[in-house]
mmCIF file with all atom_site columns, C-alpha atoms in Angstrom:
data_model
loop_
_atom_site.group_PDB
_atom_site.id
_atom_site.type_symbol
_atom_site.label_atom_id
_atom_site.label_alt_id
_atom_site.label_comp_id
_atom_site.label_asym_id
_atom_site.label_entity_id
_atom_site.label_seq_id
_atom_site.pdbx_PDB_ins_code
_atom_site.Cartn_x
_atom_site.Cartn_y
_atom_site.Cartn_z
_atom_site.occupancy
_atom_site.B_iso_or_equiv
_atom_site.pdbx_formal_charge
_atom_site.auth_seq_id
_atom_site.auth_comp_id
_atom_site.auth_asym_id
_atom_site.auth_atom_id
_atom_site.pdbx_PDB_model_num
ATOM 1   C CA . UNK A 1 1   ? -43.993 -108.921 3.736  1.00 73.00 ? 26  UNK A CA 1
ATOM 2   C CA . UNK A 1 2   ? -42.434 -106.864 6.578  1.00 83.00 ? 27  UNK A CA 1
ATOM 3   C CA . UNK A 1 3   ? -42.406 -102.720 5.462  1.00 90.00 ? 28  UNK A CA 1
ATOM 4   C CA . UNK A 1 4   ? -39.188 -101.119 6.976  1.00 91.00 ? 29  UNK A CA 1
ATOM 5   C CA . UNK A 1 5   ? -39.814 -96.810  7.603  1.00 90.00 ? 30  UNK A CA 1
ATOM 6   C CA . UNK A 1 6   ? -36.905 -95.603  6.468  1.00 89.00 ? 31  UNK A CA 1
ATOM 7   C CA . UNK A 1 7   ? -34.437 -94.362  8.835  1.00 88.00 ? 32  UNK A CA 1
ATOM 8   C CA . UNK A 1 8   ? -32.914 -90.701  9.362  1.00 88.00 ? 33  UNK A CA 1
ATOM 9   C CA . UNK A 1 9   ? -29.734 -91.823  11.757 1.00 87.00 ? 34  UNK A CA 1
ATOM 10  C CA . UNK A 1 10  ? -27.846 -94.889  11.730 1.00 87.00 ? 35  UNK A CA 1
ATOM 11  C CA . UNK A 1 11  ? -27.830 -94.584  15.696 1.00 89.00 ? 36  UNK A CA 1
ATOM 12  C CA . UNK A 1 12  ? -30.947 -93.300  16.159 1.00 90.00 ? 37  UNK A CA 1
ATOM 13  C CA . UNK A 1 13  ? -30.122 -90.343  17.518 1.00 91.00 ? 38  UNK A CA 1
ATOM 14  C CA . UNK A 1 14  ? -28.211 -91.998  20.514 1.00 92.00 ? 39  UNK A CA 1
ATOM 15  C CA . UNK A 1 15  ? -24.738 -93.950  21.861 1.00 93.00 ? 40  UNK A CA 1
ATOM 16  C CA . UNK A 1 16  ? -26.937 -96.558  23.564 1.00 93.00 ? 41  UNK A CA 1
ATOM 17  C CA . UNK A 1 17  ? -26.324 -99.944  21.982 1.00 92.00 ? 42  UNK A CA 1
ATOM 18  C CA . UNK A 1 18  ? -26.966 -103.048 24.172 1.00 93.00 ? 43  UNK A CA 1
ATOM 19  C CA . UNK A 1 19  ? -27.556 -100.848 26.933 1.00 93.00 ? 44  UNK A CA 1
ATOM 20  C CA . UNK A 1 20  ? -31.611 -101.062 28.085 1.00 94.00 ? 45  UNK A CA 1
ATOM 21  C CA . UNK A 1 21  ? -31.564 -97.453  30.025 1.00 94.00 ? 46  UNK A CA 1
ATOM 22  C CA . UNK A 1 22  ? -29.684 -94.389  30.604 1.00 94.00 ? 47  UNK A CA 1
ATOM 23  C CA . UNK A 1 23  ? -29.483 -92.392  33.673 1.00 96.00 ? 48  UNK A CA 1
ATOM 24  C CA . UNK A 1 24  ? -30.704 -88.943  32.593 1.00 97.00 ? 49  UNK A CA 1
ATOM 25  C CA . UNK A 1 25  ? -28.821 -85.338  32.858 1.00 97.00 ? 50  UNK A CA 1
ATOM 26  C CA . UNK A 1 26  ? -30.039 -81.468  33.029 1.00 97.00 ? 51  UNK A CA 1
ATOM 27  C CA . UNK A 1 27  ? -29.593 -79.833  29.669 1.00 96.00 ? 52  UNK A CA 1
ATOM 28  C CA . UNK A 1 28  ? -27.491 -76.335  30.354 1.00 95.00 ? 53  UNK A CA 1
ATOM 29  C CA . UNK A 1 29  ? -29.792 -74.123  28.478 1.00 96.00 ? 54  UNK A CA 1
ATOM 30  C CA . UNK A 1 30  ? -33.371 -75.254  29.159 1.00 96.00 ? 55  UNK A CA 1
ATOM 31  C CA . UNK A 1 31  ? -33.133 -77.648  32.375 1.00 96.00 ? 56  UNK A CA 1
ATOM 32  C CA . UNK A 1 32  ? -35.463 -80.220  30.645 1.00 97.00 ? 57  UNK A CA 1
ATOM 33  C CA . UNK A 1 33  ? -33.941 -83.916  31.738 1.00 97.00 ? 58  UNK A CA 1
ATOM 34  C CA . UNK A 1 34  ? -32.061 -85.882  28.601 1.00 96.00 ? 59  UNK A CA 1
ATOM 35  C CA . UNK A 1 35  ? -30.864 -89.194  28.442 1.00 96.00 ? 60  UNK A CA 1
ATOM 36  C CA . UNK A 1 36  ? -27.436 -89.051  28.628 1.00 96.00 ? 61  UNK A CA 1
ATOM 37  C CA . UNK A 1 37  ? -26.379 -90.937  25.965 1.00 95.00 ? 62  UNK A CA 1
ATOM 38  C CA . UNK A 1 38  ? -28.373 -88.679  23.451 1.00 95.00 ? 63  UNK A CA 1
ATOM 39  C CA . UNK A 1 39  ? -27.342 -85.132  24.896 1.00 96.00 ? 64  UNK A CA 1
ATOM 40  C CA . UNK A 1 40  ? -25.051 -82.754  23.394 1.00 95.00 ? 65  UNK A CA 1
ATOM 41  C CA . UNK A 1 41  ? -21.591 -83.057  25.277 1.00 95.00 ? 66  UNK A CA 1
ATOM 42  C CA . UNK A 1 42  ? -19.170 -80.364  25.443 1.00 95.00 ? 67  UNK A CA 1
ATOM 43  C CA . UNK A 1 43  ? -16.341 -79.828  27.834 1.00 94.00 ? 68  UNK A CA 1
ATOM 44  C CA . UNK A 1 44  ? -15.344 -76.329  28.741 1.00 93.00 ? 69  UNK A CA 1
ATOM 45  C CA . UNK A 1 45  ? -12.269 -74.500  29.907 1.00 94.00 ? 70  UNK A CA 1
ATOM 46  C CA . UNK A 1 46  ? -12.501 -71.470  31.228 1.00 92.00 ? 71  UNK A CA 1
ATOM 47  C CA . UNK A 1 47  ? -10.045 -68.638  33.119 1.00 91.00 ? 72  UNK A CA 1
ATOM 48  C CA . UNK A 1 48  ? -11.765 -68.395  36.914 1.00 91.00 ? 73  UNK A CA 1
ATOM 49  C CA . UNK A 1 49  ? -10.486 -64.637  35.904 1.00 88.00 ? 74  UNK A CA 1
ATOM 50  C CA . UNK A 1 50  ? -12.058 -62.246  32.821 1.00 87.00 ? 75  UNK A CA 1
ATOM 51  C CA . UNK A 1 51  ? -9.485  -61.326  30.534 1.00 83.00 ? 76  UNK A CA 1
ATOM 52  C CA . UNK A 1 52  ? -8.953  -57.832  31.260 1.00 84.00 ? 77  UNK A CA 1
ATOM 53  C CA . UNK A 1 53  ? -8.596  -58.387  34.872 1.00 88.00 ? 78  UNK A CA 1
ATOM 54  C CA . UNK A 1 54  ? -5.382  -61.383  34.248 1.00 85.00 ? 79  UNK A CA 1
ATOM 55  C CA . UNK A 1 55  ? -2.754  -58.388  33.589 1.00 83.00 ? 80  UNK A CA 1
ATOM 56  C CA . UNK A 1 56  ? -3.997  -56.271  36.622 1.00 85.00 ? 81  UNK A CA 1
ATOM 57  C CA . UNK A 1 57  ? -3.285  -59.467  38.890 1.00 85.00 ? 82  UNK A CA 1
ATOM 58  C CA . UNK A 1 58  ? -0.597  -60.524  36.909 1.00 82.00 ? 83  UNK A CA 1
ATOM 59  C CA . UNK A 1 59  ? 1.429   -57.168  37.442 1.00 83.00 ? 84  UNK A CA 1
ATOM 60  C CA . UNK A 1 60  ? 0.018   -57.156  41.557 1.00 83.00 ? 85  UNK A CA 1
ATOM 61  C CA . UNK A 1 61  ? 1.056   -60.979  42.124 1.00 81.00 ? 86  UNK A CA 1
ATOM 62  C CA . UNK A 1 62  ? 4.499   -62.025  44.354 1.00 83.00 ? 87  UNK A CA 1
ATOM 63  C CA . UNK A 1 63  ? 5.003   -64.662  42.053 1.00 81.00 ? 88  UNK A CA 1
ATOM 64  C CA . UNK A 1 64  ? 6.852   -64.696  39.001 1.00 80.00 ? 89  UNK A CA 1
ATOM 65  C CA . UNK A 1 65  ? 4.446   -66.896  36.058 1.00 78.00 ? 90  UNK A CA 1
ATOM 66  C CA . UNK A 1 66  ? 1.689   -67.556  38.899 1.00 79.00 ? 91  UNK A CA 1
ATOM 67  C CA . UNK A 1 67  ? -0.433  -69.825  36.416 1.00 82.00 ? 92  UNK A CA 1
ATOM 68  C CA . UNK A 1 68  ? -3.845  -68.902  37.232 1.00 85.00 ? 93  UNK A CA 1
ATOM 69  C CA . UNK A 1 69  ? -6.323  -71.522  37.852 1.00 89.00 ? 94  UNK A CA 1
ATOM 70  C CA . UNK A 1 70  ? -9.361  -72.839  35.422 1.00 93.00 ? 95  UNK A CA 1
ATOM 71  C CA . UNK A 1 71  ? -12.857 -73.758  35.981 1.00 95.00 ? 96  UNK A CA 1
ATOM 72  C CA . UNK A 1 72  ? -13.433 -77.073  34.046 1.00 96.00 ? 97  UNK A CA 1
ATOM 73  C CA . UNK A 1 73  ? -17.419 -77.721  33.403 1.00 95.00 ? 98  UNK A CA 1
ATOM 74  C CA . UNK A 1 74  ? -18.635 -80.655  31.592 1.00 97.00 ? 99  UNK A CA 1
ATOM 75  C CA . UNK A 1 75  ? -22.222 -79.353  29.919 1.00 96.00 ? 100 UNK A CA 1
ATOM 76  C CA . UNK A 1 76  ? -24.740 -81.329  28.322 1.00 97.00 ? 101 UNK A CA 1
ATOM 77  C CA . UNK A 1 77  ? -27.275 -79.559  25.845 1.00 96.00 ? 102 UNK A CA 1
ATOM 78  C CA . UNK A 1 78  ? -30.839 -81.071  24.964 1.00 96.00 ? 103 UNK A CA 1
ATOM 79  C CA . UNK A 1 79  ? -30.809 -81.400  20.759 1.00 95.00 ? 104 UNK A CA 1
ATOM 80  C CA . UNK A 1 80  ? -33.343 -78.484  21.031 1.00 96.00 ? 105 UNK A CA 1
ATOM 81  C CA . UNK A 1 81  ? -31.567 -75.980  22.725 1.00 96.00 ? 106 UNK A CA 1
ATOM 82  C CA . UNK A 1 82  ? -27.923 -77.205  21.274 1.00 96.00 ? 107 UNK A CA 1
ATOM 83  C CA . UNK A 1 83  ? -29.591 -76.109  17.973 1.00 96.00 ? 108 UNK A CA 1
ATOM 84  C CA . UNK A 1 84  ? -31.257 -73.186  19.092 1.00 96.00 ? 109 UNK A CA 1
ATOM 85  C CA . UNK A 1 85  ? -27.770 -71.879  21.044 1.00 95.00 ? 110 UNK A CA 1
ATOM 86  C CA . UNK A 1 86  ? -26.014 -72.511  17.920 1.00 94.00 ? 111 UNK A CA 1
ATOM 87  C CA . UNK A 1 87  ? -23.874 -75.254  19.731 1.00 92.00 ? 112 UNK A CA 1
ATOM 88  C CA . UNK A 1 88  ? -24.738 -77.579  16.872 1.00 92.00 ? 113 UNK A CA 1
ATOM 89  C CA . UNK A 1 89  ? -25.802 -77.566  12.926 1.00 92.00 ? 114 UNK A CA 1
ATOM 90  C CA . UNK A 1 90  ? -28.917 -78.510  11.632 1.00 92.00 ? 115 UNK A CA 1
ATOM 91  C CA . UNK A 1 91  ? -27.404 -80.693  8.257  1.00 91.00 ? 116 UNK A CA 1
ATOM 92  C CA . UNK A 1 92  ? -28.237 -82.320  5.144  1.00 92.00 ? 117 UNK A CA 1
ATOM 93  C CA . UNK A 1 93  ? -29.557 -86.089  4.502  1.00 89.00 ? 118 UNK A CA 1
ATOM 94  C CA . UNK A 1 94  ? -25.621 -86.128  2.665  1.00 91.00 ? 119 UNK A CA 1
ATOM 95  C CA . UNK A 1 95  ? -23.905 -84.429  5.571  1.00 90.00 ? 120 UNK A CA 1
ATOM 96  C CA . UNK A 1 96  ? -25.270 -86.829  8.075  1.00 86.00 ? 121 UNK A CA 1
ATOM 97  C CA . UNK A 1 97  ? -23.541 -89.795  6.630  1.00 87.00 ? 122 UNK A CA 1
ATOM 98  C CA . UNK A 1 98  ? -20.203 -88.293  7.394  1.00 88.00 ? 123 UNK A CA 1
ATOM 99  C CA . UNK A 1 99  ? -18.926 -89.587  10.840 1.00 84.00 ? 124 UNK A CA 1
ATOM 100 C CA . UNK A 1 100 ? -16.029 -87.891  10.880 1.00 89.00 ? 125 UNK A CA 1
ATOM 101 C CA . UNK A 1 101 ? -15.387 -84.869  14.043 1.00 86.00 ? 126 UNK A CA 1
ATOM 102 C CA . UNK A 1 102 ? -15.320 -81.848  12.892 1.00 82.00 ? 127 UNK A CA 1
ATOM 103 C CA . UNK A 1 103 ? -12.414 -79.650  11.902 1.00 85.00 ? 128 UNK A CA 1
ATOM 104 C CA . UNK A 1 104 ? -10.922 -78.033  15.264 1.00 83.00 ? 129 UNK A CA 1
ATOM 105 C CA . UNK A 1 105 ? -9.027  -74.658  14.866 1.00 80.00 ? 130 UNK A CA 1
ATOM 106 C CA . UNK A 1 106 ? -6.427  -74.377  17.165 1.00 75.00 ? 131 UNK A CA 1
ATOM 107 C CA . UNK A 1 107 ? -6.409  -70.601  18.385 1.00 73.00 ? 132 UNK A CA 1
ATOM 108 C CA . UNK A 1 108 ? -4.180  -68.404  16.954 1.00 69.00 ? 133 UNK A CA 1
ATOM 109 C CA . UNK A 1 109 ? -1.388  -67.252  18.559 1.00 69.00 ? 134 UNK A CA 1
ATOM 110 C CA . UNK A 1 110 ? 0.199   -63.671  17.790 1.00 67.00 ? 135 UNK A CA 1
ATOM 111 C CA . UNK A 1 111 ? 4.306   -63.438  19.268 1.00 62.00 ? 136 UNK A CA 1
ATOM 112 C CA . UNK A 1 112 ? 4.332   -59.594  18.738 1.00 59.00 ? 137 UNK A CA 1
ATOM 113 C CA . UNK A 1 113 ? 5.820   -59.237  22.411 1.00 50.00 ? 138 UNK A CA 1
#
């Protein structure tokens, strides 16, 4: 009797589960308001200092290895603008099965000192 649409995400697009609301966050990119369950997470690292300034204060500093400090920034992306920025794939009815993270490339590193 009962007709069931089909459905395009196992999750429906969200990590909500039991839970009746979510408070809501400011995408990054376009400043709409997304729940925060279904935003885009990323967490970035960043030097407080652009790279070609590091060996100008590294060379000027007292201190021998003076680690210099980070800004850490948790951003959330609407699925719009994560798309549009690139941030995340558009992919296939196949591709969407797999739950598995994707690959991470560590960065290279070059000892040629």
């Amino acid at each position: 009797l009962g007709f069931n649409m089909t459905k395009k995400r196992r999750n429906n697009g969200r990590n909500k589960k039991g839970r009746g609301h979510n408070r809501r966050v400011r995408c990054e990119a376009s400043g709409v308001m997304v729940p925060k369950d279904k935003a885009i997470k990323r967490f970035i690292v960043r030097n407080i200092v652009d790279a070609s300034a590091i060996r100008d204060i590294q060379d000027a500093s007292v201190f021998d290895g003076y680690a210099l400090p980070k800004i850490y920034r948790k951003v959330y992306y609407c699925i719009s603008a994560a798309i549009h920025s690139k941030v995340v794939r558009v992919r296939s009815v196949k591709e969407r099965r797999n739950r598995e993270p994707p690959r991470r490339y560590a960065p290279r590193r070059d000892d040629k000192k």
